Amino acid sequence: LSRDHLDEDAWEEVEDVLLSADVGVRPTQELVERLRTRVQVLGTRSPQEVRDLLREELVALVGPDLDRSLRTARHDGRPAVVLVVGVNGTGKTTTVGKLARVLVAEDKDVLLGAADTFRAAAADQLQTWGERVGVPTVRGPEGGDPASVAFEAVKAGIEAEADVVLVDTAGRLQNKAGLMDELGKVKRVVEKHGPVDEVLLVLDATTGQNGLVQARVFAEVVEVTGIVLTKLDGTAKGGIVVAVQRELGVPVKLVGLGEGADDLAPFEPGAFVDALLAD
Amino acid sequence: MFDTLHDRLAATFRDLRGKGRLSDADIDATAREIRVALLEADVALPVVKAFIAAVKERARGAEVSQALNPAQQVVKIVNDELVRILGGETRRLRFAKNPPTVVMLAGLQGAGKTTLAGKLALWLREQGHQPLLVAADLQRPNAVNQLQVVGERAGVSVYAPEPGNGVGDPVAVARGSLEHARAKQYDVVVVDTAGRLGIDADLMQQAADIRDAVQPDEVLFVLDAMIGQDAVVTAQAFLDGVGFDGVVLTKLDGDARGGAALSVAQLTGRSVMFASNGEKLQDFDVFHPERMASRILGM
Ligand SMILES: Nc1nc2c(ncn2[C@@H]2O[C@H](COP(=O)(O)OP(=O)(O)OP(=O)(O)O)[C@@H](O)[C@H]2O)c(=O)[nH]1
Ligand SMILES: Nc1nc2c(ncn2[C@@H]2O[C@H](COP(=O)(O)OP(=O)(O)OP(=O)(O)O)[C@@H](O)[C@H]2O)c(=O)[nH]1
Ligand SMILES: [K+]
Ligand SMILES: [Mg+2]
Ligand SMILES: [Mg+2]
């Protein structure tokens, strides 16, 4: 938006910024339409004012009054249970490790459940994270039933009077019915101990339009309560969460900003939008 | 709301059908639909723009045949153009005159490099080669163990002199693997590296150092088929930072349309060589440009 008057090229530039951030064609067109109307009504002329309006519209889109807090407090005499889900390689295991670090810093007793019994060395990876942040990991036999590992982990958490049990699950593509059924079962089996408090869907910020499909299907199968947007430390903008939040009404709660234990932060709509609009 | 380019074009062509030829207005209307569909398939915006310009050019210059209706003609033009960019014919792996042949894998975090290392090893072994996997990701927790498990499943040896998890020098491991391979007569060396971001200058330098240490015959850029607009930014960064000779597209067993294949092929001119389409080591194939074109087009 470097021009001094608003010709069609200037509007195309606005559109290009949004499309290049993976906001998607339809949300982009709707945003630009709304912006054009406002510019007309307000008689706005300068690119700076339009830039401010665009920012305002985007913040309103991603930052409505959604509850972004995590339910991680012990309640009814048992630990809070957090289930972490998503497609392959998005950052689930890493997020569990980072989240455990945050909770430990809040003086909570945390326990990890290694319900990815499928991927090579997945349980080792989680256990390494556990050791790194100083919490125990419950694991089962390799290739074993993930639901029973998750069940055992929560049971151990109840017995140890832990505050939170974080259950890591295997990556699975949402179009694999068998694997999605397996995930539904993991949740149902854990629920024998009581309701699951949080189901966090981990979305990779580099993901394009398929992210919306992922969110739809996972939400259907396990009732997602929050999104974690990872790898925001890269060049990707993660604009797909605009559509995800709007369609599912599920808030982005956390963002991943690196591979280190401290690289997890609360989602801040203003900062997210500023990064999305930055060159 | 149309989900696929096929649906979109079909809708546009309903209006075109019967006219017998493509007017400029027809071409513009069609171009708009192709643009939207490519964007929804995650083709990167600059690539979409270039693609549309090329298709418009061809559509204008095209001999209008009486035998085909305009719809079929545009589909053919779009499809041909996609296949052309996607590489026409698949390139084969280059083997060194003096073994070992060195293949280095590079890409973003979680793209599927380590899994691919296992797939390549199995595929090579089945062709009578003696591959060696090299554990040069010493950073991600238990990446070394993961490669060892994958190697075991593939029935191949893994060179893993360092435990990883922050311990050991990946450049030294990569260098050492060549001596090991020569001594033990492995004829192909596949170097697994840590995932890294395009903008991480330190880690890009490390990748370049690994490359210089092993002088690979092939650097393969491993790319998740679900990636969106960032594909071009990241591909360019890897091209500048370490360079690559071919691309491997992973997670094609998903339902992402995979427009990134087009983005990267167009931007870099490097061909996509292999398709990774599942979590098991057998889920691996050479890349088929025609199939990919159809997938992007939703046909
Ligand atoms: N740069 C960056 N890398 C990340 C972030 N989160 C995770 N990673 C990296 O992404 C890769 C995959 O992370 P994992 O935590 O193993 O992902 P996962 O979803 O558990 O993967 P699967 O269990 O195989 O499906 C690893 O190399 C992580 O270090 C992040 O926020 N930023
Ligand atoms: N469905 C599917 N999953 C895949 C495919 N390739 C890899 N994966 C999965 O994707 C996840 C990440 O794969 P890795 O091989 O660990 O990826 P990586 O690039 O080595 O990851 P880092 O070393 O952390 O950067 C794992 O869960 C794999 O099982 C594929 O073609 N299809
Ligand atoms: K970013
Ligand atoms: Mg994992
Ligand atoms: Mg790896």
XYZ file of C-alpha atoms in Angstrom, chain A:
279
model
C 0.000 0.000 0.000
C 2.493 2.521 -1.130
C 0.341 4.604 -3.449
C -1.062 8.027 -2.775
C -4.470 7.351 -4.229
C -6.721 4.334 -4.219
C -6.817 2.986 -7.736
C -7.600 -0.606 -8.660
C -3.936 -1.507 -8.374
C -3.948 -0.379 -4.760
C -6.921 -2.621 -4.030
C -5.202 -5.481 -5.782
C -2.222 -4.923 -3.507
C -4.455 -5.259 -0.465
C -5.898 -8.445 -1.888
C -2.425 -9.808 -2.662
C -1.239 -9.242 0.901
C -4.133 -11.293 2.253
C -3.903 -14.050 -0.346
C -0.159 -14.393 0.205
C -0.808 -14.927 3.907
C -3.068 -17.952 3.233
C -6.188 -16.071 4.323
C -7.991 -17.744 1.410
C -9.920 -16.438 -1.577
C -13.370 -16.081 -0.068
C -12.376 -14.467 3.237
C -10.075 -12.135 1.281
C -12.822 -11.080 -1.113
C -15.231 -10.484 1.764
C -12.668 -8.444 3.653
C -11.811 -6.303 0.656
C -15.501 -5.719 -0.086
C -16.144 -4.589 3.470
C -13.111 -2.369 3.338
C -14.182 -0.785 0.066
C -17.581 0.000 1.543
C -16.070 1.541 4.628
C -13.641 3.586 2.586
C -16.556 4.880 0.535
C -18.687 5.676 3.568
C -15.854 7.303 5.483
C -14.471 9.083 2.444
C -11.038 7.784 3.354
C -8.346 8.671 0.876
C -4.891 8.002 2.152
C -3.254 4.594 1.965
C -2.260 4.923 5.625
C -5.905 5.267 6.646
C -6.816 2.251 4.545
C -3.991 0.315 6.112
C -5.351 1.195 9.549
C -8.857 0.152 8.522
C -7.563 -3.150 7.156
C -5.756 -3.831 10.398
C -8.886 -2.968 12.340
C -11.031 -5.313 10.242
C -8.562 -8.160 10.580
C -8.209 -7.737 14.325
C -11.997 -7.757 14.606
C -12.026 -11.011 12.600
C -9.391 -12.900 14.562
C -9.831 -11.282 17.932
C -13.469 -11.477 18.931
C -14.183 -12.066 22.597
C -13.342 -15.735 22.675
C -12.124 -17.390 25.819
C -8.477 -18.191 25.108
C -7.618 -19.470 28.551
C -6.560 -23.090 29.007
C -8.464 -25.289 31.413
C -5.506 -26.762 33.220
C -6.634 -26.553 36.850
C -7.293 -29.652 38.889
C -11.000 -29.988 39.547
C -13.458 -32.373 41.195
C -10.621 -34.155 42.877
C -8.818 -35.096 39.659
C -6.326 -33.656 37.201
C -7.282 -31.591 34.177
C -6.839 -33.620 30.994
C -5.493 -32.100 27.781
C -5.514 -34.052 24.532
C -3.212 -32.847 21.740
C -4.181 -33.778 18.168
C -3.393 -32.932 14.552
C -2.000 -34.111 11.234
C 1.568 -35.425 10.856
C 4.521 -33.281 11.763
C 2.713 -30.111 12.861
C 4.425 -29.885 16.248
C 2.190 -31.802 18.670
C 4.925 -33.482 20.688
C 6.977 -30.298 20.861
C 3.905 -28.349 21.971
C 3.240 -30.860 24.745
C 6.806 -30.363 25.951
C 6.576 -26.580 25.859
C 3.166 -26.553 27.509
C 4.461 -28.791 30.276
C 7.232 -26.259 30.834
C 4.692 -23.425 31.189
C 2.598 -25.443 33.641
C 5.624 -26.471 35.691
C 6.542 -22.799 35.929
C 3.060 -22.254 37.379
C 4.000 -24.805 40.041
C 1.708 -27.468 38.689
C 2.288 -31.199 38.871
C 2.274 -32.405 35.295
C 2.281 -35.852 33.749
C 2.721 -36.736 30.080
C 0.978 -39.577 28.260
C 2.708 -40.990 25.181
C -0.309 -42.128 23.166
C 1.652 -42.050 19.921
C 2.623 -45.700 19.887
C 2.996 -45.709 16.115
C 5.699 -43.347 14.863
C 9.321 -44.379 15.178
C 10.759 -43.142 18.506
C 7.728 -40.938 19.203
C 7.507 -41.998 22.860
C 11.276 -41.468 23.274
C 10.875 -37.971 21.877
C 8.092 -37.164 24.332
C 10.030 -38.652 27.219
C 13.051 -36.523 26.328
C 10.796 -33.494 26.522
C 9.496 -34.736 29.873
C 13.028 -35.048 31.224
C 13.952 -31.661 29.823
C 11.156 -29.942 31.735
C 11.218 -32.295 34.710
C 7.957 -34.247 34.464
C 7.259 -37.993 34.221
C 6.043 -39.713 31.052
C 3.707 -42.696 30.971
C 4.333 -44.901 27.969
C 3.103 -48.209 26.639
C 4.479 -50.920 24.398
C 5.501 -49.871 20.887
C 2.685 -50.538 18.471
C 0.304 -50.938 21.427
C -3.211 -49.552 21.771
C -3.007 -45.756 22.050
C -6.335 -45.557 23.882
C -5.098 -47.793 26.659
C -1.875 -45.776 27.033
C -3.948 -42.604 27.300
C -6.236 -44.295 29.831
C -3.265 -45.476 31.899
C -1.666 -42.031 31.788
C -4.778 -40.339 33.170
C -5.165 -43.087 35.739
C -1.575 -42.518 36.852
C -2.287 -38.785 37.023
C -5.319 -39.407 39.239
C -3.349 -41.711 41.520
C -0.453 -39.252 41.760
C -2.907 -36.409 42.415
C -1.381 -34.490 39.527
C -2.781 -31.156 38.385
C -2.629 -31.820 34.643
C -2.201 -34.777 32.324
C -1.062 -33.885 28.784
C -1.755 -36.635 26.268
C 0.276 -36.608 23.024
C -1.269 -38.480 20.105
C 0.072 -39.731 16.789
C -0.127 -37.501 13.747
C -2.925 -38.549 11.413
C -4.323 -37.161 8.194
C -7.964 -36.216 8.543
C -8.999 -38.163 5.451
C -7.983 -41.476 7.042
C -11.220 -42.765 8.515
C -9.592 -45.601 10.444
C -7.083 -43.330 12.163
C -9.758 -40.753 12.952
C -11.920 -43.490 14.507
C -8.914 -44.508 16.570
C -8.587 -40.927 17.813
C -12.267 -40.796 18.726
C -11.723 -43.963 20.709
C -8.724 -42.507 22.539
C -10.934 -39.668 23.722
C -13.868 -41.887 24.687
C -11.663 -44.242 26.645
C -10.001 -41.365 28.508
C -13.475 -40.030 29.304
C -14.142 -43.096 31.423
C -12.168 -41.149 34.025
C -14.284 -38.010 33.404
C -14.548 -35.316 30.730
C -11.496 -34.201 28.762
C -10.876 -30.533 29.593
C -9.053 -29.380 26.487
C -8.624 -30.809 23.015
C -5.906 -28.786 21.294
C -5.621 -29.015 17.523
C -2.078 -28.235 16.421
C -1.974 -26.451 13.056
C 1.283 -25.709 11.261
C 1.449 -22.058 10.149
C 2.840 -23.116 6.770
C -0.377 -25.011 6.013
C -2.490 -23.690 3.190
C -6.195 -24.131 2.551
C -6.167 -27.741 3.729
C -5.923 -26.370 7.270
C -9.617 -25.570 7.212
C -10.458 -29.133 6.190
C -8.236 -30.429 8.981
C -9.978 -28.254 11.538
C -13.455 -29.275 10.371
C -12.782 -32.991 10.548
C -10.852 -32.988 13.821
C -13.541 -30.798 15.413
C -16.165 -33.287 14.305
C -14.308 -36.287 15.673
C -12.964 -34.969 18.983
C -14.628 -31.591 19.642
C -11.611 -29.329 19.456
C -11.559 -26.616 22.161
C -8.542 -24.648 21.002
C -6.016 -24.223 18.202
C -2.240 -24.095 18.623
C -0.606 -22.363 15.658
C 2.994 -23.565 15.398
C 6.076 -22.514 13.414
C 5.066 -18.868 13.373
C 8.767 -18.072 13.750
C 9.152 -18.834 10.044
C 8.075 -16.782 7.042
C 4.597 -18.307 6.940
C 1.796 -16.112 8.249
C -0.753 -18.705 9.306
C -3.651 -16.830 7.716
C -5.727 -19.998 7.473
C -6.674 -19.624 11.143
C -8.810 -16.619 10.199
C -11.200 -18.948 8.368
C -10.796 -21.695 10.961
C -11.743 -19.461 13.837
C -14.633 -17.927 11.977
C -16.106 -21.180 10.732
C -15.640 -23.286 13.834
C -15.751 -20.604 16.494
C -12.766 -22.327 18.101
C -10.161 -19.828 19.306
C -6.452 -19.938 18.638
C -5.094 -20.199 22.162
C -1.360 -20.603 21.735
C 1.335 -19.989 19.171
C 4.596 -21.868 18.641
C 7.599 -19.645 17.977
C 10.495 -22.044 17.808
C 11.898 -25.432 18.746
C 12.989 -24.501 22.250
C 11.162 -25.202 25.505
C 10.256 -21.554 26.016
C 8.988 -20.921 22.492
C 5.275 -21.062 23.290
C 3.177 -17.935 23.751
C -0.466 -16.942 24.153
C -2.166 -15.944 20.918
C -2.379 -12.169 20.603
C -4.693 -10.963 17.823
C -2.931 -7.603 17.398
C 0.539 -9.091 17.096
C -0.729 -11.831 14.783
C -2.343 -9.293 12.445
C 0.695 -7.018 12.447
C 2.901 -9.938 11.439
C 0.387 -10.986 8.804
C 0.425 -7.511 7.243
C 4.182 -6.979 7.517
C 5.707 -6.947 4.004
